[in-house]
Amino acid sequence: MANEAIIAEKDATCNSLQEKNKELQRKVDELTHQLNRVYRVINTAKSESFKQLGSHRDVNQSRLFDDQTIEQLDADGDKLREKIKTDLEDARKNQNPLARPGKAKKEGHKPSGPQRFPDHLERRITILQPNCDLKDAICLGYDIKEVIHIDLGKIWVEQIQTPRYLVKNPKTNQTSFVQAAALKSPLDRLTAGPSMLASLIVDKFVYQLPIYRQIKKFEQYGYAIPAGTICGWLDKAQQILAPLLSSLRSEILKTNSLQADETPIPVSGIKKSKLHQGYMWVYRNPVSGLVLFDFQLGRGAEYPIAFLKKYVGFLQVDGYIAYETKEIGGKDCITLTYCHVHARRKFVDSLPFDSKRAAYYIAEIAKIYKVESEIKEQGLTGEQKVAYRQQNAGPILDALGDWLVNQKEQLVPGTPIAIAIEYALKRWEGLKTYLHHDFL
């Protein structure tokens, strides 16, 4: 019996809400009908009072309405129009969608539609006005878009208001709706401004700050932006920035000197419950400082081969075999150069096994570094830089190369020092290429 009483009570509540909803809808329809009548009065009766009934009639023929009637129409129409607008707004505010009995709406729920941000955030209002005469125009409302920004640790919201006007043409006595055009921007469909997107991208990719930590930071600023919202913004941002990537790629490949390297980076979402080992392939021009990061899922040679397909110039790399394939290092248009830091590292690793030979190589390379320091201190560039290198570093490298050949013949293959010497000898010409070019 108790359940039946509860069901009956809920049915009665539902029926009452349905009746109230029908009554409110009826009032909205009635007021809308009255508003349409006002528009017709403005567009027809008022304007017709100044028109002749026919071109064949006498110009002195009496008008449809006399002056007193016209003035009365003006006054009554204005009053009725304002009353209808007020009643319409009240009716729409009071009209709630029919809710299922027993389910209360969550506090703070916002209706669906354009994203709104918390009310406590600062609003900076921008109003877009149409480029026309708004004298005697009727403002029917606003279209509102909100865009979130961040400035020096403070989150604020730009509220862009675009009024809708009903404007009368004095020449034709016709009325029309007028509204300013929306601002054109690549971020039109985003609710994040340039400063917010820049903050997200720089924190994530330059300072390695994960999204969940950025959310904690935003929470301290007054609004914990949902992770899904941030991911959507970043996805849209990378689409917007795609043309810049193409331009950067073109500029990088136009240069005659590149440094290339790859570094592992764990990636989630590729394999279930496992992190996938992806790689960030990095290409840098040492002269301009331009850097391009090319993320790929693997470390295979196909990735640099595809990137460097049209490249012509010097390519400085470590000893990774992917760069020494015939499609890269084997091409006549690409000259491989190598890094002394990588070669030296092999000898540092072999110090515990053959300290005498390893220490000798490291000491000779230190002399090479000293020459480079002197070049910087003296501010040498161009031909002066090349001449100083050849005069001071050239003899050291020539002697070191001969020493490597002699030591190789005395060592047992496979030992750490033998591996280090083999690595250096195999790439010795590439390690000496920098002597002849000031930009290397």
Tab-separated table of C-alpha atoms in Angstrom:
chain	number	residue	atom	x	y	z
A	1	MET	CA	0.000	0.000	0.000
A	2	ALA	CA	2.872	2.350	0.799
A	3	ASN	CA	4.422	1.820	-2.645
A	4	GLU	CA	1.093	2.480	-4.364
A	5	ALA	CA	0.711	5.731	-2.433
A	6	ILE	CA	4.198	6.861	-3.443
A	7	ILE	CA	3.501	5.992	-7.098
A	8	ALA	CA	0.179	7.841	-7.002
A	9	GLU	CA	1.858	10.892	-5.448
A	10	LYS	CA	4.590	10.911	-8.136
A	11	ASP	CA	1.974	10.517	-10.888
A	12	ALA	CA	0.074	13.493	-9.501
A	13	THR	CA	3.284	15.558	-9.376
A	14	CYS	CA	4.116	14.589	-12.948
A	15	ASN	CA	0.637	15.510	-14.173
A	16	SER	CA	0.846	18.845	-12.372
A	17	LEU	CA	4.195	19.623	-13.996
A	18	GLN	CA	2.840	18.665	-17.394
A	19	GLU	CA	-0.138	20.991	-17.000
A	20	LYS	CA	2.105	23.838	-15.839
A	21	ASN	CA	4.426	23.261	-18.782
A	22	LYS	CA	1.490	23.341	-21.219
A	23	GLU	CA	0.221	26.590	-19.692
A	24	LEU	CA	3.625	28.236	-19.940
A	25	GLN	CA	4.014	27.071	-23.518
A	26	ARG	CA	0.598	28.468	-24.353
A	27	LYS	CA	1.600	31.841	-22.888
A	28	VAL	CA	4.862	31.841	-24.858
A	29	ASP	CA	2.959	31.105	-28.077
A	30	GLU	CA	0.441	33.839	-27.334
A	31	LEU	CA	3.112	36.451	-26.607
A	32	THR	CA	5.090	35.409	-29.700
A	33	HIS	CA	1.955	35.873	-31.780
A	34	GLN	CA	1.440	39.350	-30.312
A	35	LEU	CA	5.067	40.265	-30.998
A	36	ASN	CA	4.643	39.216	-34.632
A	37	ARG	CA	1.611	41.472	-34.859
A	38	VAL	CA	3.711	44.384	-33.580
A	39	TYR	CA	6.312	43.700	-36.271
A	40	ARG	CA	3.575	43.745	-38.909
A	41	VAL	CA	2.317	47.072	-37.557
A	42	ILE	CA	5.817	48.507	-37.874
A	43	ASN	CA	6.419	47.116	-41.355
A	44	THR	CA	2.988	47.716	-42.896
A	45	ALA	CA	0.424	49.941	-41.229
A	46	LYS	CA	2.862	52.633	-40.138
A	47	SER	CA	4.658	52.762	-43.489
A	48	GLU	CA	1.446	52.563	-45.534
A	49	SER	CA	0.217	55.743	-43.896
A	50	PHE	CA	2.703	57.613	-46.058
A	51	LYS	CA	1.894	55.770	-49.296
A	52	GLN	CA	-0.662	56.668	-51.926
A	53	LEU	CA	-3.345	54.051	-52.547
A	54	GLY	CA	-2.466	53.923	-56.236
A	55	SER	CA	-0.366	55.766	-58.729
A	56	HIS	CA	-3.441	56.612	-60.812
A	57	ARG	CA	-5.138	58.397	-57.931
A	58	ASP	CA	-4.888	62.133	-57.320
A	59	VAL	CA	-1.915	63.249	-55.258
A	60	ASN	CA	-4.274	65.125	-52.942
A	61	GLN	CA	-6.234	61.982	-52.096
A	62	SER	CA	-6.663	61.421	-48.337
A	63	ARG	CA	-4.204	59.045	-46.582
A	64	LEU	CA	-5.115	55.747	-44.971
A	65	PHE	CA	-4.446	57.120	-41.455
A	66	ASP	CA	-4.489	60.703	-40.300
A	67	ASP	CA	-1.629	62.234	-38.284
A	68	GLN	CA	-3.339	61.743	-34.923
A	69	THR	CA	-3.899	58.042	-35.626
A	70	ILE	CA	-0.287	57.593	-36.684
A	71	GLU	CA	1.013	59.157	-33.474
A	72	GLN	CA	-1.284	56.972	-31.410
A	73	LEU	CA	-0.054	53.862	-33.270
A	74	ASP	CA	3.537	54.848	-32.544
A	75	ALA	CA	2.941	55.262	-28.818
A	76	ASP	CA	0.814	52.130	-28.422
A	77	GLY	CA	3.203	50.045	-30.483
A	78	ASP	CA	6.217	51.048	-28.382
A	79	LYS	CA	4.435	50.277	-25.114
A	80	LEU	CA	3.105	46.941	-26.374
A	81	ARG	CA	6.473	45.924	-27.759
A	82	GLU	CA	8.256	46.585	-24.443
A	83	LYS	CA	5.558	44.750	-22.482
A	84	ILE	CA	5.718	41.728	-24.742
A	85	LYS	CA	9.510	41.550	-24.531
A	86	THR	CA	9.352	41.683	-20.727
A	87	ASP	CA	6.626	39.046	-20.540
A	88	LEU	CA	8.483	36.786	-22.962
A	89	GLU	CA	11.655	36.917	-20.915
A	90	ASP	CA	9.760	36.175	-17.686
A	91	ALA	CA	7.898	33.298	-19.302
A	92	ARG	CA	11.054	31.712	-20.662
A	93	LYS	CA	12.859	32.053	-17.334
A	94	ASN	CA	10.004	30.304	-15.512
A	95	GLN	CA	9.611	27.547	-18.078
A	96	ASN	CA	11.521	24.481	-16.828
A	97	PRO	CA	11.964	21.302	-18.847
A	98	LEU	CA	9.826	18.437	-17.593
A	99	ALA	CA	11.927	16.472	-15.139
A	100	ARG	CA	11.408	12.894	-14.017
A	101	PRO	CA	9.806	12.832	-10.548
A	102	GLY	CA	12.204	11.932	-7.783
A	103	LYS	CA	15.320	13.137	-9.655
A	104	ALA	CA	16.450	16.559	-8.560
A	105	LYS	CA	18.734	18.590	-10.783
A	106	LYS	CA	22.293	18.758	-9.472
A	107	GLU	CA	23.261	22.044	-7.898
A	108	GLY	CA	25.352	24.153	-10.214
A	109	HIS	CA	24.155	22.366	-13.370
A	110	LYS	CA	24.504	24.426	-16.516
A	111	PRO	CA	22.288	23.978	-19.575
A	112	SER	CA	23.763	22.460	-22.705
A	113	GLY	CA	25.130	24.832	-25.321
A	114	PRO	CA	28.247	27.040	-25.526
A	115	GLN	CA	30.679	26.310	-22.706
A	116	ARG	CA	30.428	28.601	-19.696
A	117	PHE	CA	33.106	28.994	-17.085
A	118	PRO	CA	32.622	29.441	-13.310
A	119	ASP	CA	30.967	32.734	-12.382
A	120	HIS	CA	33.695	33.678	-9.890
A	121	LEU	CA	36.291	34.105	-12.657
A	122	GLU	CA	36.934	37.672	-13.773
A	123	ARG	CA	35.060	38.691	-16.943
A	124	ARG	CA	36.496	41.149	-19.437
A	125	ILE	CA	33.741	42.082	-21.857
A	126	THR	CA	34.196	42.750	-25.564
A	127	ILE	CA	31.135	44.004	-27.465
A	128	LEU	CA	31.022	43.618	-31.244
A	129	GLN	CA	28.757	46.283	-32.766
A	130	PRO	CA	27.522	46.174	-36.372
A	131	ASN	CA	28.850	48.801	-38.759
A	132	CYS	CA	25.630	50.725	-39.347
A	133	ASP	CA	23.447	53.479	-37.879
A	134	LEU	CA	21.879	52.129	-34.672
A	135	LYS	CA	19.749	55.185	-33.955
A	136	ASP	CA	16.235	54.082	-32.937
A	137	ALA	CA	17.387	50.422	-33.272
A	138	ILE	CA	15.880	47.830	-30.946
A	139	CYS	CA	18.315	45.462	-29.228
A	140	LEU	CA	16.690	42.020	-29.095
A	141	GLY	CA	19.430	40.302	-27.114
A	142	TYR	CA	23.014	39.104	-27.272
A	143	ASP	CA	24.940	36.139	-28.604
A	144	ILE	CA	27.622	35.412	-26.016
A	145	LYS	CA	30.858	33.457	-26.384
A	146	GLU	CA	33.302	32.932	-23.548
A	147	VAL	CA	37.037	32.348	-24.047
A	148	ILE	CA	39.361	31.510	-21.167
A	149	HIS	CA	42.803	33.176	-20.833
A	150	ILE	CA	45.723	33.072	-18.409
A	151	ASP	CA	48.012	35.964	-17.471
A	152	LEU	CA	50.850	35.680	-14.947
A	153	GLY	CA	49.192	33.095	-12.755
A	154	LYS	CA	45.683	34.512	-13.102
A	155	ILE	CA	42.820	32.961	-15.046
A	156	TRP	CA	40.226	35.267	-16.555
A	157	VAL	CA	37.429	34.975	-19.094
A	158	GLU	CA	36.884	37.155	-22.138
A	159	GLN	CA	33.160	37.491	-22.732
A	160	ILE	CA	32.409	38.447	-26.329
A	161	GLN	CA	28.932	39.936	-26.632
A	162	THR	CA	27.350	40.386	-30.042
A	163	PRO	CA	24.055	42.344	-29.801
A	164	ARG	CA	21.190	41.553	-32.174
A	165	TYR	CA	19.329	44.647	-33.391
A	166	LEU	CA	16.070	45.303	-35.174
A	167	VAL	CA	16.861	48.264	-37.446
A	168	LYS	CA	14.522	50.272	-39.631
A	169	ASN	CA	15.668	51.544	-43.021
A	170	PRO	CA	14.590	55.226	-43.247
A	171	LYS	CA	14.441	55.069	-47.041
A	172	THR	CA	12.273	51.979	-47.456
A	173	ASN	CA	10.627	51.943	-44.002
A	174	GLN	CA	11.486	48.239	-43.857
A	175	THR	CA	12.989	46.639	-40.742
A	176	SER	CA	15.665	43.976	-40.629
A	177	PHE	CA	17.839	42.142	-38.146
A	178	VAL	CA	21.437	43.390	-37.873
A	179	GLN	CA	24.371	41.834	-36.035
A	180	ALA	CA	28.128	42.325	-36.197
A	181	ALA	CA	30.132	39.610	-37.916
A	182	ALA	CA	32.123	37.304	-35.663
A	183	LEU	CA	35.845	37.951	-35.360
A	184	LYS	CA	37.835	35.794	-37.759
A	185	SER	CA	40.497	33.716	-36.065
A	186	PRO	CA	41.950	30.188	-36.280
A	187	LEU	CA	40.662	29.803	-32.700
A	188	ASP	CA	37.022	30.563	-33.621
A	189	ARG	CA	35.666	27.258	-32.337
A	190	LEU	CA	37.830	27.088	-29.236
A	191	THR	CA	36.937	28.328	-25.772
A	192	ALA	CA	40.638	28.757	-24.957
A	193	GLY	CA	42.489	31.927	-25.876
A	194	PRO	CA	46.028	32.159	-27.273
A	195	SER	CA	47.586	32.743	-23.846
A	196	MET	CA	45.950	29.611	-22.402
A	197	LEU	CA	47.003	27.428	-25.340
A	198	ALA	CA	50.555	28.794	-25.221
A	199	SER	CA	50.749	28.104	-21.475
A	200	LEU	CA	49.536	24.514	-21.920
A	201	ILE	CA	51.906	23.765	-24.802
A	202	VAL	CA	55.013	25.354	-23.262
A	203	ASP	CA	54.443	23.750	-19.844
A	204	LYS	CA	53.866	20.320	-21.380
A	205	PHE	CA	56.522	20.180	-24.095
A	206	VAL	CA	59.216	22.575	-22.863
A	207	TYR	CA	59.003	22.160	-19.072
A	208	GLN	CA	57.691	18.551	-19.215
A	209	LEU	CA	54.734	19.334	-16.929
A	210	PRO	CA	52.049	16.636	-17.359
A	211	ILE	CA	48.436	17.670	-17.836
A	212	TYR	CA	47.334	16.387	-14.423
A	213	ARG	CA	49.918	18.638	-12.753
A	214	GLN	CA	48.812	21.597	-14.830
A	215	ILE	CA	45.247	20.950	-13.661
A	216	LYS	CA	46.456	21.167	-10.051
A	217	LYS	CA	48.135	24.464	-10.878
A	218	PHE	CA	44.944	25.817	-12.469
A	219	GLU	CA	42.996	24.722	-9.395
A	220	GLN	CA	45.212	27.004	-7.296
A	221	TYR	CA	44.402	29.794	-9.751
A	222	GLY	CA	40.680	29.277	-9.149
A	223	TYR	CA	39.475	26.780	-11.762
A	224	ALA	CA	40.465	23.124	-12.215
A	225	ILE	CA	39.997	22.780	-15.962
A	226	PRO	CA	38.797	19.233	-16.848
A	227	ALA	CA	41.421	16.982	-18.430
A	228	GLY	CA	39.144	16.143	-21.359
A	229	THR	CA	38.743	19.838	-22.137
A	230	ILE	CA	42.509	20.405	-22.114
A	231	CYS	CA	43.124	17.387	-24.381
A	232	GLY	CA	40.533	18.726	-26.813
A	233	TRP	CA	42.225	22.130	-26.855
A	234	LEU	CA	45.666	20.596	-27.473
A	235	ASP	CA	44.334	18.410	-30.273
A	236	LYS	CA	42.815	21.430	-31.980
A	237	ALA	CA	46.001	23.426	-31.393
A	238	GLN	CA	48.148	20.848	-33.157
A	239	GLN	CA	45.794	20.986	-36.136
A	240	ILE	CA	46.094	24.768	-36.216
A	241	LEU	CA	49.896	24.640	-35.907
A	242	ALA	CA	50.338	21.936	-38.581
A	243	PRO	CA	51.206	24.504	-41.315
A	244	LEU	CA	54.002	25.840	-39.078
A	245	LEU	CA	55.439	22.334	-38.834
A	246	SER	CA	55.491	22.075	-42.631
A	247	SER	CA	57.209	25.464	-42.870
A	248	LEU	CA	59.760	24.503	-40.203
A	249	ARG	CA	60.480	21.238	-42.014
A	250	SER	CA	61.069	23.133	-45.262
A	251	GLU	CA	63.399	25.629	-43.568
A	252	ILE	CA	65.363	22.879	-41.799
A	253	LEU	CA	65.871	20.916	-45.029
A	254	LYS	CA	67.043	24.042	-46.907
A	255	THR	CA	70.108	24.372	-44.670
A	256	ASN	CA	73.444	22.781	-45.607
A	257	SER	CA	74.233	21.520	-42.118
A	258	LEU	CA	72.147	19.395	-39.771
A	259	GLN	CA	72.655	17.556	-36.509
A	260	ALA	CA	70.458	14.501	-35.951
A	261	ASP	CA	69.816	12.303	-32.942
A	262	GLU	CA	67.036	10.184	-31.504
A	263	THR	CA	65.937	9.651	-27.907
A	264	PRO	CA	63.481	7.134	-26.426
A	265	ILE	CA	60.164	8.302	-25.047
A	266	PRO	CA	57.514	6.059	-23.407
A	267	VAL	CA	54.059	6.231	-24.986
A	268	SER	CA	50.767	5.038	-23.497
A	269	GLY	CA	47.689	3.963	-25.423
A	270	ILE	CA	49.516	1.889	-28.071
A	271	LYS	CA	49.496	-1.407	-26.188
A	272	LYS	CA	47.037	-2.446	-23.517
A	273	SER	CA	48.403	-2.051	-19.982
A	274	LYS	CA	51.906	-1.457	-21.370
A	275	LEU	CA	54.019	1.526	-22.260
A	276	HIS	CA	55.295	1.532	-25.826
A	277	GLN	CA	58.861	2.667	-26.539
A	278	GLY	CA	58.537	5.510	-29.004
A	279	TYR	CA	61.306	7.796	-30.241
A	280	MET	CA	61.724	11.505	-30.679
A	281	TRP	CA	63.914	12.152	-33.714
A	282	VAL	CA	65.555	15.561	-33.398
A	283	TYR	CA	67.007	17.597	-36.273
A	284	ARG	CA	68.912	20.817	-35.550
A	285	ASN	CA	70.673	23.396	-37.663
A	286	PRO	CA	73.749	24.534	-35.653
A	287	VAL	CA	73.963	27.890	-37.426
A	288	SER	CA	70.382	29.164	-37.084
A	289	GLY	CA	69.489	27.100	-34.013
A	290	LEU	CA	66.292	25.814	-35.663
A	291	VAL	CA	65.155	22.519	-34.110
A	292	LEU	CA	62.495	20.094	-35.333
A	293	PHE	CA	61.145	17.253	-33.171
A	294	ASP	CA	59.772	14.366	-35.218
A	295	PHE	CA	57.985	11.809	-33.032
A	296	GLN	CA	57.838	8.253	-34.378
A	297	LEU	CA	56.774	4.944	-32.895
A	298	GLY	CA	60.098	3.242	-33.646
A	299	ARG	CA	63.849	3.594	-34.154
A	300	GLY	CA	64.081	2.070	-37.616
A	301	ALA	CA	66.055	3.607	-40.455
A	302	GLU	CA	62.853	4.256	-42.409
A	303	TYR	CA	62.088	7.325	-40.282
A	304	PRO	CA	65.248	9.390	-40.981
A	305	ILE	CA	65.269	8.098	-44.563
A	306	ALA	CA	61.782	9.550	-45.108
A	307	PHE	CA	62.618	12.842	-43.380
A	308	LEU	CA	65.963	13.367	-45.171
A	309	LYS	CA	64.779	12.188	-48.580
A	310	LYS	CA	65.394	15.567	-50.234
A	311	TYR	CA	68.161	16.832	-47.961
A	312	VAL	CA	71.487	17.975	-49.430
A	313	GLY	CA	74.405	18.904	-47.161
A	314	PHE	CA	76.355	17.835	-44.069
A	315	LEU	CA	74.719	15.576	-41.479
A	316	GLN	CA	76.351	15.280	-38.045
A	317	VAL	CA	75.317	12.106	-36.213
A	318	ASP	CA	76.497	9.549	-33.713
A	319	GLY	CA	77.438	6.051	-34.865
A	320	TYR	CA	73.899	4.713	-35.085
A	321	ILE	CA	73.615	2.458	-38.129
A	322	ALA	CA	70.317	4.010	-39.308
A	323	TYR	CA	72.207	7.084	-40.511
A	324	GLU	CA	74.869	5.035	-42.290
A	325	THR	CA	72.497	3.293	-44.682
A	326	LYS	CA	72.907	3.814	-48.415
A	327	GLU	CA	69.731	5.974	-48.446
A	328	ILE	CA	71.382	8.528	-46.122
A	329	GLY	CA	75.141	8.195	-45.557
A	330	GLY	CA	75.587	6.394	-48.869
A	331	LYS	CA	74.132	9.240	-50.930
A	332	ASP	CA	76.525	11.526	-52.772
A	333	CYS	CA	74.499	14.577	-51.748
A	334	ILE	CA	74.920	13.888	-48.003
A	335	THR	CA	78.247	14.063	-46.169
A	336	LEU	CA	78.243	12.325	-42.804
A	337	THR	CA	80.181	14.001	-40.006
A	338	TYR	CA	80.565	12.594	-36.536
A	339	CYS	CA	80.661	13.871	-32.989
A	340	HIS	CA	83.857	13.729	-30.913
A	341	VAL	CA	81.781	13.599	-27.744
A	342	HIS	CA	80.293	10.239	-28.745
A	343	ALA	CA	83.697	8.845	-29.751
A	344	ARG	CA	85.298	10.066	-26.523
A	345	ARG	CA	82.514	8.431	-24.502
A	346	LYS	CA	83.630	4.983	-25.723
A	347	PHE	CA	87.114	5.600	-24.299
A	348	VAL	CA	85.698	6.874	-21.004
A	349	ASP	CA	83.764	3.586	-20.710
A	350	SER	CA	86.967	1.605	-21.343
A	351	LEU	CA	89.023	3.407	-18.648
A	352	PRO	CA	88.556	0.618	-16.055
A	353	PHE	CA	89.881	-1.968	-18.545
A	354	ASP	CA	92.786	-0.103	-20.189
A	355	SER	CA	93.401	3.148	-18.403
A	356	LYS	CA	96.678	3.982	-20.205
A	357	ARG	CA	95.342	3.929	-23.769
A	358	ALA	CA	91.937	5.371	-22.839
A	359	ALA	CA	93.471	8.232	-20.849
A	360	TYR	CA	95.830	9.087	-23.715
A	361	TYR	CA	92.965	9.413	-26.203
A	362	ILE	CA	90.903	11.512	-23.750
A	363	ALA	CA	93.874	13.835	-23.135
A	364	GLU	CA	94.403	14.386	-26.886
A	365	ILE	CA	90.723	15.190	-27.418
A	366	ALA	CA	90.979	17.710	-24.557
A	367	LYS	CA	93.527	19.566	-26.690
A	368	ILE	CA	90.962	19.704	-29.510
A	369	TYR	CA	88.393	21.190	-27.134
A	370	LYS	CA	90.950	23.771	-26.003
A	371	VAL	CA	91.415	24.905	-29.616
A	372	GLU	CA	87.664	25.456	-29.949
A	373	SER	CA	87.638	27.479	-26.717
A	374	GLU	CA	90.429	29.685	-28.045
A	375	ILE	CA	88.481	30.288	-31.261
A	376	LYS	CA	85.488	31.506	-29.237
A	377	GLU	CA	87.627	33.665	-26.979
A	378	GLN	CA	89.261	35.348	-29.991
A	379	GLY	CA	85.955	35.711	-31.819
A	380	LEU	CA	87.244	34.050	-34.982
A	381	THR	CA	84.760	33.348	-37.781
A	382	GLY	CA	84.737	32.228	-41.392
A	383	GLU	CA	88.123	31.612	-42.996
A	384	GLN	CA	89.991	32.699	-39.869
A	385	LYS	CA	88.205	30.018	-37.864
A	386	VAL	CA	89.000	27.323	-40.459
A	387	ALA	CA	92.657	28.352	-40.678
A	388	TYR	CA	93.080	28.315	-36.886
A	389	ARG	CA	91.527	24.847	-36.664
A	390	GLN	CA	93.732	23.426	-39.402
A	391	GLN	CA	96.859	24.950	-37.932
A	392	ASN	CA	96.267	23.941	-34.309
A	393	ALA	CA	93.855	20.982	-34.294
A	394	GLY	CA	94.818	19.397	-37.626
A	395	PRO	CA	98.245	18.065	-36.545
A	396	ILE	CA	96.785	16.690	-33.311
A	397	LEU	CA	94.103	14.725	-35.168
A	398	ASP	CA	96.562	13.439	-37.784
A	399	ALA	CA	98.850	12.094	-35.090
A	400	LEU	CA	95.939	10.646	-33.123
A	401	GLY	CA	94.698	8.842	-36.224
A	402	ASP	CA	98.087	7.179	-36.718
A	403	TRP	CA	98.151	6.195	-33.054
A	404	LEU	CA	94.716	4.528	-33.390
A	405	VAL	CA	95.926	2.431	-36.344
A	406	ASN	CA	99.006	1.281	-34.447
A	407	GLN	CA	97.052	0.425	-31.288
A	408	LYS	CA	94.424	-1.563	-33.180
A	409	GLU	CA	97.072	-4.018	-34.385
A	410	GLN	CA	98.160	-4.731	-30.809
A	411	LEU	CA	94.742	-5.345	-29.235
A	412	VAL	CA	92.543	-8.391	-28.888
A	413	PRO	CA	89.248	-7.776	-30.787
A	414	GLY	CA	86.140	-7.480	-28.641
A	415	THR	CA	87.755	-5.842	-25.626
A	416	PRO	CA	86.311	-2.451	-24.503
A	417	ILE	CA	89.361	-0.472	-25.688
A	418	ALA	CA	89.407	-2.352	-29.014
A	419	ILE	CA	85.729	-1.546	-29.545
A	420	ALA	CA	86.383	2.135	-28.778
A	421	ILE	CA	89.304	2.310	-31.219
A	422	GLU	CA	87.343	0.471	-33.906
A	423	TYR	CA	84.449	2.902	-33.483
A	424	ALA	CA	86.742	5.947	-33.887
A	425	LEU	CA	88.770	4.570	-36.810
A	426	LYS	CA	85.693	3.604	-38.792
A	427	ARG	CA	84.472	7.229	-38.608
A	428	TRP	CA	87.794	9.049	-38.498
A	429	GLU	CA	87.367	10.999	-41.734
A	430	GLY	CA	83.933	12.120	-40.589
A	431	LEU	CA	85.434	13.197	-37.253
A	432	LYS	CA	87.960	15.394	-39.123
A	433	THR	CA	85.491	16.994	-41.580
A	434	TYR	CA	84.815	19.938	-39.255
A	435	LEU	CA	88.403	21.164	-39.821
A	436	HIS	CA	87.484	22.415	-43.300
A	437	HIS	CA	84.127	24.158	-42.621
A	438	ASP	CA	83.449	27.003	-40.222
A	439	PHE	CA	79.732	26.146	-39.785
A	440	LEU	CA	80.458	22.663	-38.384
